[in-house]
């Protein structure tokens, strides 16, 4: 199960996503309502330098 699948299934929250899924999540929401001002922790996680 991918992080995005776990998110959709209600097992995790956006703060639990791995770097690749964080990037996909941010890109998807930016496509809908963006560009959004993302918290620095989302940027760190997307770069792989924050805690998943």
Tab-separated table of N, CA and C in Angstrom:
chain	number	residue	atom	x	y	z
A	1	UNK	N	0.851	-1.172	0.000
A	1	UNK	CA	0.000	0.000	0.000
A	1	UNK	C	0.899	1.239	0.000
A	2	UNK	N	0.624	2.169	-0.908
A	2	UNK	CA	1.385	3.421	-0.944
A	2	UNK	C	0.881	4.364	0.139
A	3	UNK	N	1.649	5.397	0.404
A	3	UNK	CA	1.228	6.401	1.377
A	3	UNK	C	-0.084	7.053	0.965
A	4	UNK	N	-0.223	7.349	-0.319
A	4	UNK	CA	-1.442	8.001	-0.800
A	4	UNK	C	-2.640	7.074	-0.608
A	5	UNK	N	-2.445	5.778	-0.847
A	5	UNK	CA	-3.530	4.815	-0.615
A	5	UNK	C	-3.872	4.748	0.877
A	6	UNK	N	-2.853	4.764	1.732
A	6	UNK	CA	-3.088	4.740	3.180
A	6	UNK	C	-3.801	6.009	3.630
A	7	UNK	N	-3.459	7.140	3.030
A	7	UNK	CA	-4.126	8.407	3.339
A	7	UNK	C	-5.602	8.327	2.950
A	8	UNK	N	-5.862	7.847	1.739
A	8	UNK	CA	-7.246	7.731	1.266
A	8	UNK	C	-8.044	6.751	2.118
A	9	UNK	N	-7.375	5.728	2.634
A	9	UNK	CA	-8.042	4.715	3.441
A	9	UNK	C	-8.204	5.148	4.903
A	10	UNK	N	-7.626	6.294	5.254
A	10	UNK	CA	-7.800	6.834	6.598
A	10	UNK	C	-6.799	6.344	7.634
A	11	UNK	N	-5.743	5.654	7.190
A	11	UNK	CA	-4.763	5.112	8.135
A	11	UNK	C	-3.719	6.128	8.557
A	12	UNK	N	-3.431	7.112	7.704
A	12	UNK	CA	-2.419	8.118	8.016
A	12	UNK	C	-2.962	9.498	7.687
A	13	UNK	N	-2.210	10.517	8.056
A	13	UNK	CA	-2.554	11.902	7.735
A	13	UNK	C	-1.514	12.447	6.757
A	14	UNK	N	-1.738	13.609	6.158
A	14	UNK	CA	-0.763	14.171	5.223
A	14	UNK	C	0.629	14.339	5.840
A	15	UNK	N	0.699	14.530	7.145
A	15	UNK	CA	1.989	14.701	7.812
A	15	UNK	C	2.795	13.403	7.843
A	16	UNK	N	2.177	12.273	7.514
A	16	UNK	CA	2.837	10.977	7.547
A	16	UNK	C	3.348	10.520	6.180
A	17	UNK	N	3.117	11.297	5.141
A	17	UNK	CA	3.487	10.881	3.792
A	17	UNK	C	5.009	10.837	3.606
A	18	UNK	N	5.476	9.906	2.768
A	18	UNK	CA	6.891	9.837	2.408
A	18	UNK	C	7.206	11.016	1.467
A	19	UNK	N	8.490	11.261	1.169
A	19	UNK	CA	8.835	12.386	0.290
A	19	UNK	C	8.133	12.354	-1.068
A	20	UNK	N	8.121	11.202	-1.733
A	20	UNK	CA	7.494	11.131	-3.067
A	20	UNK	C	5.996	11.401	-2.995
A	21	UNK	N	5.331	10.840	-1.998
A	21	UNK	CA	3.889	11.056	-1.861
A	21	UNK	C	3.583	12.477	-1.394
A	22	UNK	N	4.474	13.065	-0.597
A	22	UNK	CA	4.308	14.465	-0.191
A	22	UNK	C	4.347	15.361	-1.413
A	23	UNK	N	5.309	15.107	-2.308
A	23	UNK	CA	5.386	15.901	-3.540
A	23	UNK	C	4.124	15.739	-4.377
A	24	UNK	N	3.628	14.519	-4.505
A	24	UNK	CA	2.408	14.268	-5.283
A	24	UNK	C	1.208	14.969	-4.652
A	25	UNK	N	1.114	14.895	-3.333
A	25	UNK	CA	0.024	15.534	-2.585
A	25	UNK	C	0.063	17.051	-2.784
A	26	UNK	N	1.241	17.645	-2.629
A	26	UNK	CA	1.375	19.090	-2.794
A	26	UNK	C	1.045	19.507	-4.223
A	27	UNK	N	1.542	18.751	-5.195
A	27	UNK	CA	1.281	19.079	-6.602
A	27	UNK	C	-0.207	18.986	-6.910
A	28	UNK	N	-0.860	17.946	-6.400
A	28	UNK	CA	-2.288	17.775	-6.664
A	28	UNK	C	-3.105	18.928	-6.087
A	29	UNK	N	-2.809	19.299	-4.842
A	29	UNK	CA	-3.571	20.395	-4.232
A	29	UNK	C	-3.237	21.738	-4.873
A	30	UNK	N	-1.985	21.930	-5.277
A	30	UNK	CA	-1.636	23.154	-5.995
A	30	UNK	C	-2.377	23.228	-7.323
A	31	UNK	N	-2.586	22.096	-7.965
A	31	UNK	CA	-3.320	22.059	-9.236
A	31	UNK	C	-4.775	22.475	-9.035
A	32	UNK	N	-5.350	22.082	-7.903
A	32	UNK	CA	-6.745	22.405	-7.618
A	32	UNK	C	-6.906	23.850	-7.161
A	33	UNK	N	-6.064	24.290	-6.237
A	33	UNK	CA	-6.262	25.596	-5.597
A	33	UNK	C	-5.002	26.428	-5.518
A	34	UNK	N	-4.019	26.118	-6.292
A	34	UNK	CA	-2.704	26.719	-6.089
A	34	UNK	C	-2.473	27.980	-6.859
A	35	UNK	N	-1.278	28.477	-6.680
A	35	UNK	CA	-0.253	27.917	-5.815
A	35	UNK	C	-0.552	28.219	-4.345
A	36	UNK	N	-0.372	27.206	-3.516
A	36	UNK	CA	-0.628	27.338	-2.086
A	36	UNK	C	0.662	27.695	-1.349
A	37	UNK	N	0.514	28.335	-0.210
A	37	UNK	CA	1.657	28.640	0.648
A	37	UNK	C	1.819	27.471	1.617
A	38	UNK	N	2.767	26.596	1.331
A	38	UNK	CA	2.974	25.386	2.121
A	38	UNK	C	3.877	25.664	3.313
A	39	UNK	N	3.551	25.037	4.423
A	39	UNK	CA	4.385	25.119	5.620
A	39	UNK	C	5.762	24.558	5.285
A	40	UNK	N	6.794	25.108	5.901
A	40	UNK	CA	8.160	24.683	5.606
A	40	UNK	C	8.376	23.188	5.862
A	41	UNK	N	7.627	22.599	6.785
A	41	UNK	CA	7.789	21.166	7.052
A	41	UNK	C	7.359	20.316	5.859
A	42	UNK	N	6.361	20.763	5.108
A	42	UNK	CA	5.976	20.030	3.906
A	42	UNK	C	7.109	20.082	2.880
A	43	UNK	N	7.751	21.248	2.739
A	43	UNK	CA	8.867	21.371	1.799
A	43	UNK	C	10.033	20.483	2.224
A	44	UNK	N	10.336	20.458	3.511
A	44	UNK	CA	11.416	19.591	4.006
A	44	UNK	C	11.104	18.123	3.764
A	45	UNK	N	9.871	17.735	4.041
A	45	UNK	CA	9.483	16.342	3.841
A	45	UNK	C	9.550	15.985	2.359
A	46	UNK	N	9.110	16.885	1.493
A	46	UNK	CA	9.143	16.643	0.048
A	46	UNK	C	10.574	16.489	-0.454
A	47	UNK	N	11.515	17.166	0.198
A	47	UNK	CA	12.925	17.059	-0.170
A	47	UNK	C	13.588	15.845	0.468
A	48	UNK	N	12.880	15.202	1.398
A	48	UNK	CA	13.444	14.042	2.064
A	48	UNK	C	14.269	14.385	3.284
A	49	UNK	N	14.148	15.642	3.761
A	49	UNK	CA	14.947	16.049	4.913
A	49	UNK	C	14.106	16.195	6.176
A	50	UNK	N	12.813	15.959	6.064
A	50	UNK	CA	11.930	16.020	7.242
A	50	UNK	C	11.471	14.638	7.625
A	51	UNK	N	10.787	14.538	8.737
A	51	UNK	CA	10.289	13.221	9.152
A	51	UNK	C	9.036	12.883	8.379
A	52	UNK	N	8.964	11.674	7.839
A	52	UNK	CA	7.768	11.279	7.089
A	52	UNK	C	6.581	11.049	7.986
